[in-house]
Short mmCIF file of C-alpha atoms in Angstrom, two decimals:
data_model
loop_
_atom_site.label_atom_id
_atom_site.label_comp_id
_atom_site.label_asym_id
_atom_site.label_seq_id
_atom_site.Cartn_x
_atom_site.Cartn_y
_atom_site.Cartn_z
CA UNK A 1 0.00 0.00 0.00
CA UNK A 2 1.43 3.17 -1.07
CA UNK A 3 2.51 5.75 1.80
CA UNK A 4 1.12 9.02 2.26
CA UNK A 5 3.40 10.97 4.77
CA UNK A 6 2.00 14.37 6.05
CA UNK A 7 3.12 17.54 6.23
CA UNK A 8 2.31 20.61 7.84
CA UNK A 9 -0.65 22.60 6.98
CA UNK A 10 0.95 25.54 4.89
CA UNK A 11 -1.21 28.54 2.70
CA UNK A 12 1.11 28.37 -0.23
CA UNK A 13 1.00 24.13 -0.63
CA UNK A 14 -2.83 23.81 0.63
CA UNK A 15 -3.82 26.78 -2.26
CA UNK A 16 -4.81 24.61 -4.73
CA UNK A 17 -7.20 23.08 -2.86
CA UNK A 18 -9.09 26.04 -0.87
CA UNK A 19 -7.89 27.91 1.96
CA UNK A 20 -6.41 28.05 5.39
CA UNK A 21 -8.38 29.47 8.10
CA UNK A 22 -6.20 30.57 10.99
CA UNK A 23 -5.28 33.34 12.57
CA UNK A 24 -1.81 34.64 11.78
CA UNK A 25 0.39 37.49 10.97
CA UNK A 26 -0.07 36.25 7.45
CA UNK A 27 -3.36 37.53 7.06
CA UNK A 28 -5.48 40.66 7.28
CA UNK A 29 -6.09 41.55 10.70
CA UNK A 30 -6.80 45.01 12.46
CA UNK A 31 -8.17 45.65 16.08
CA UNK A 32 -11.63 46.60 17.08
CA UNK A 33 -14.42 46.72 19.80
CA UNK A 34 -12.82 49.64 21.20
CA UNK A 35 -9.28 47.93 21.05
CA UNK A 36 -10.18 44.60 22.90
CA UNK A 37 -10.39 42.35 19.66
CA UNK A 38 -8.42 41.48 16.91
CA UNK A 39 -10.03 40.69 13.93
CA UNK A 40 -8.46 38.36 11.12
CA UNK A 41 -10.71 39.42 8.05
CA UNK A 42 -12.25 37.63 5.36
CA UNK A 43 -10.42 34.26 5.74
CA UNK A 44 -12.41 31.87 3.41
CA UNK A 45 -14.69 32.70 0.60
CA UNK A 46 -17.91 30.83 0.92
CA UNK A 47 -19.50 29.53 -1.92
CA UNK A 48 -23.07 27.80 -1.54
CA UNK A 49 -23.54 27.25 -5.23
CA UNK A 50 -26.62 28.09 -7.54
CA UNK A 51 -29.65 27.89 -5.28
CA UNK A 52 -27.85 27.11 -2.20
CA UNK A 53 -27.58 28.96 1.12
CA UNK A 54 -24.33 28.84 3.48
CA UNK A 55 -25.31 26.65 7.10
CA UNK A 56 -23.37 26.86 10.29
CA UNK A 57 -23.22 22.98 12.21
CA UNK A 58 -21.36 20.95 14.64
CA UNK A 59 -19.66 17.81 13.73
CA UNK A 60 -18.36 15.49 16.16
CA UNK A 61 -15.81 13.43 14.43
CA UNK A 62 -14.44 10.48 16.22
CA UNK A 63 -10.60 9.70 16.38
CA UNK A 64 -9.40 7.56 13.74
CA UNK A 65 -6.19 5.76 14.97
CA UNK A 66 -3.11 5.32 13.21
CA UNK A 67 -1.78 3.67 10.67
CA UNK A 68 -4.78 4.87 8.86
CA UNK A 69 -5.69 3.20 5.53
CA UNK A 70 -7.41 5.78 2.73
CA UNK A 71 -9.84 3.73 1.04
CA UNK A 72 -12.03 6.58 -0.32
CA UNK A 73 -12.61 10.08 -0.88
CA UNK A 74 -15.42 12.82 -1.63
CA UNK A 75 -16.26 16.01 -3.07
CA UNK A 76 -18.78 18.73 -2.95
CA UNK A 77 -19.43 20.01 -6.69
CA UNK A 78 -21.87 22.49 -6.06
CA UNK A 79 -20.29 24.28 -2.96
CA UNK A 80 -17.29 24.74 -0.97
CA UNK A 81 -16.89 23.46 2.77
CA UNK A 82 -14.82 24.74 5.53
CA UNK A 83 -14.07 23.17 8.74
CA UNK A 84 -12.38 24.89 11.90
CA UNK A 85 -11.65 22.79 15.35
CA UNK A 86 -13.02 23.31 18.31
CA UNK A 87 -11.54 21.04 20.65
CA UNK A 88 -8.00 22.42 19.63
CA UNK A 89 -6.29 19.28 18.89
CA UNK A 90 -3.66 18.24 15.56
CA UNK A 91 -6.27 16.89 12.74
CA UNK A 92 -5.30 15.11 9.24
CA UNK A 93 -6.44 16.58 6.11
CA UNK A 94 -6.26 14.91 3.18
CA UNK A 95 -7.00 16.12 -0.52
CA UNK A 96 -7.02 15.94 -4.13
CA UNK A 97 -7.59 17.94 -6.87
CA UNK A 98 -10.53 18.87 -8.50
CA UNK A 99 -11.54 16.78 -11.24
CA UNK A 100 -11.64 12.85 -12.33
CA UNK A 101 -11.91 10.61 -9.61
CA UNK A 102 -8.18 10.88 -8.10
CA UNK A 103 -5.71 8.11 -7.69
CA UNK A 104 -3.50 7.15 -4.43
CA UNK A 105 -0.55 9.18 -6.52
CA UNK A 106 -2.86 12.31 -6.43
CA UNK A 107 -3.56 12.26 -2.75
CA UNK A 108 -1.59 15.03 -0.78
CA UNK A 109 -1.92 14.95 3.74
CA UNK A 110 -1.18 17.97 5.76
CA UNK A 111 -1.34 17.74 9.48
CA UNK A 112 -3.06 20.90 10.77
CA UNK A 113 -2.57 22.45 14.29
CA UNK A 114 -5.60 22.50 16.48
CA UNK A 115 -6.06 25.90 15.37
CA UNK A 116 -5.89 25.72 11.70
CA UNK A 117 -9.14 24.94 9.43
CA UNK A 118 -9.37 24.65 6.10
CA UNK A 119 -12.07 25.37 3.39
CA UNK A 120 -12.33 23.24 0.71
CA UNK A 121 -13.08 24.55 -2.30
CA UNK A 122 -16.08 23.19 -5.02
CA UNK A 123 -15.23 20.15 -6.33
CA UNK A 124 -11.86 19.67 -4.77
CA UNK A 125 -11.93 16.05 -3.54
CA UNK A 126 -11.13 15.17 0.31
CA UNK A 127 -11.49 12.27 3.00
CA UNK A 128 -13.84 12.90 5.61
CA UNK A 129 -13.09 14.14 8.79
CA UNK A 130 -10.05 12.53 10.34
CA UNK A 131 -9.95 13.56 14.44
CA UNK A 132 -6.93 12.44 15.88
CA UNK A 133 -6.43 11.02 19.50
CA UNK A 134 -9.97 11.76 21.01
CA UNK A 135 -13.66 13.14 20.32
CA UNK A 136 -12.90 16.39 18.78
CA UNK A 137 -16.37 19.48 17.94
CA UNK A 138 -15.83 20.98 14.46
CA UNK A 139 -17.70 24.08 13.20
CA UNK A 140 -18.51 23.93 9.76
CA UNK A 141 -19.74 25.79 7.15
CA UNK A 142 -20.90 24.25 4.10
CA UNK A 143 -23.95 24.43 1.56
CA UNK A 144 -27.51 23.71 1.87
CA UNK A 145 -29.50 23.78 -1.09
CA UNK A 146 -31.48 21.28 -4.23
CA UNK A 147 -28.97 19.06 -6.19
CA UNK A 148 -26.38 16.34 -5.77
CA UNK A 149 -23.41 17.67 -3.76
CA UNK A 150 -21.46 14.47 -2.25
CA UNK A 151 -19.98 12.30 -5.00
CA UNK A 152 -17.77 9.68 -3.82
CA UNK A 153 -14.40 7.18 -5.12
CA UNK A 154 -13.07 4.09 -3.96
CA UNK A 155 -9.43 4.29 -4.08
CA UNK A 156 -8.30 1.39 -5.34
CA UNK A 157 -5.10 0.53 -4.08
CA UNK A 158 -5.33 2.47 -0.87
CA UNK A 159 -2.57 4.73 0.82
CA UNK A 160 -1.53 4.34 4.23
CA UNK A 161 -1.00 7.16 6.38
CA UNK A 162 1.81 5.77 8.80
CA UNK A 163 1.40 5.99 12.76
#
């Protein structure tokens, strides 16, 4: 089984597949509420599609344990989907581009810091939620709306994210 090492979550090497959400230096950021905030601006673009309407939820992912075997992946055609921890623990993303069903060879894995999320953008394929060590809250903001937005592919062979 082919082995997909991770690396860290980075703007520059995650771009082609949406965007980082965190709060850094890196970003636009200016204070307010009378100098008690700081605000890091306009982090992800939300796109609900044609007919669709951005929704705020919850998920509670449980922890996968490593090694980890990729067997599939999915995408959201019609709308982008961004997911920022809550629980503030390390979390695996893994992606592909947009496109044909991807291969093991197109997979790329980033391990993000509990306080980096990522939005996916449309079409841009990625496994689901992969928690690490324990029961971990996400807030997410995807699409809600008519039409098919969750295709599916069976990777076939796998990739193994080593322990």
């Amino acid at each position: 089984m082919p082995r997909l090492v991770p690396r860290p979550l980075e703007r520059a090497a995650f771009a082609p597949f949406g965007e980082v959400i965190e709060a850094s230096d890196a970003v636009r950021h200016f204070t307010i509420n009378a100098g008690n905030t700081e605000r890091y601006h306009d982090l992800a673009t939300i796109e609900p599609g044609a007919d669709g309407r951005a929704i705020v939820s919850i998920f509670r992912a449980q922890p996968r344990s490593l090694p980890f075997a990729v067997t599939m992946m999915e995408r959201h055609p019609l709308g982008s989907q961004a997911f920022m921890p809550l629980s503030g623990r390390p979390w695996l993303v893994v992606v592909a581009p947009a496109g044909p069903p991807p291969k093991v060879e197109d997979l790329r894995v980033f391990l993000a810091r509990g306080d980096q999320g990522v939005n996916y953008a449309p079409g841009v394929w990625h496994h689901p939620l992969l928690a690490l060590g324990e029961v971990s809250d996400f807030l997410v903001i995807d699409r809600s709306g008519p039409g098919a937005n969750c295709d599916e592919a069976v990777l076939t062979p796998a990739g193994l994210i080593p322990a």
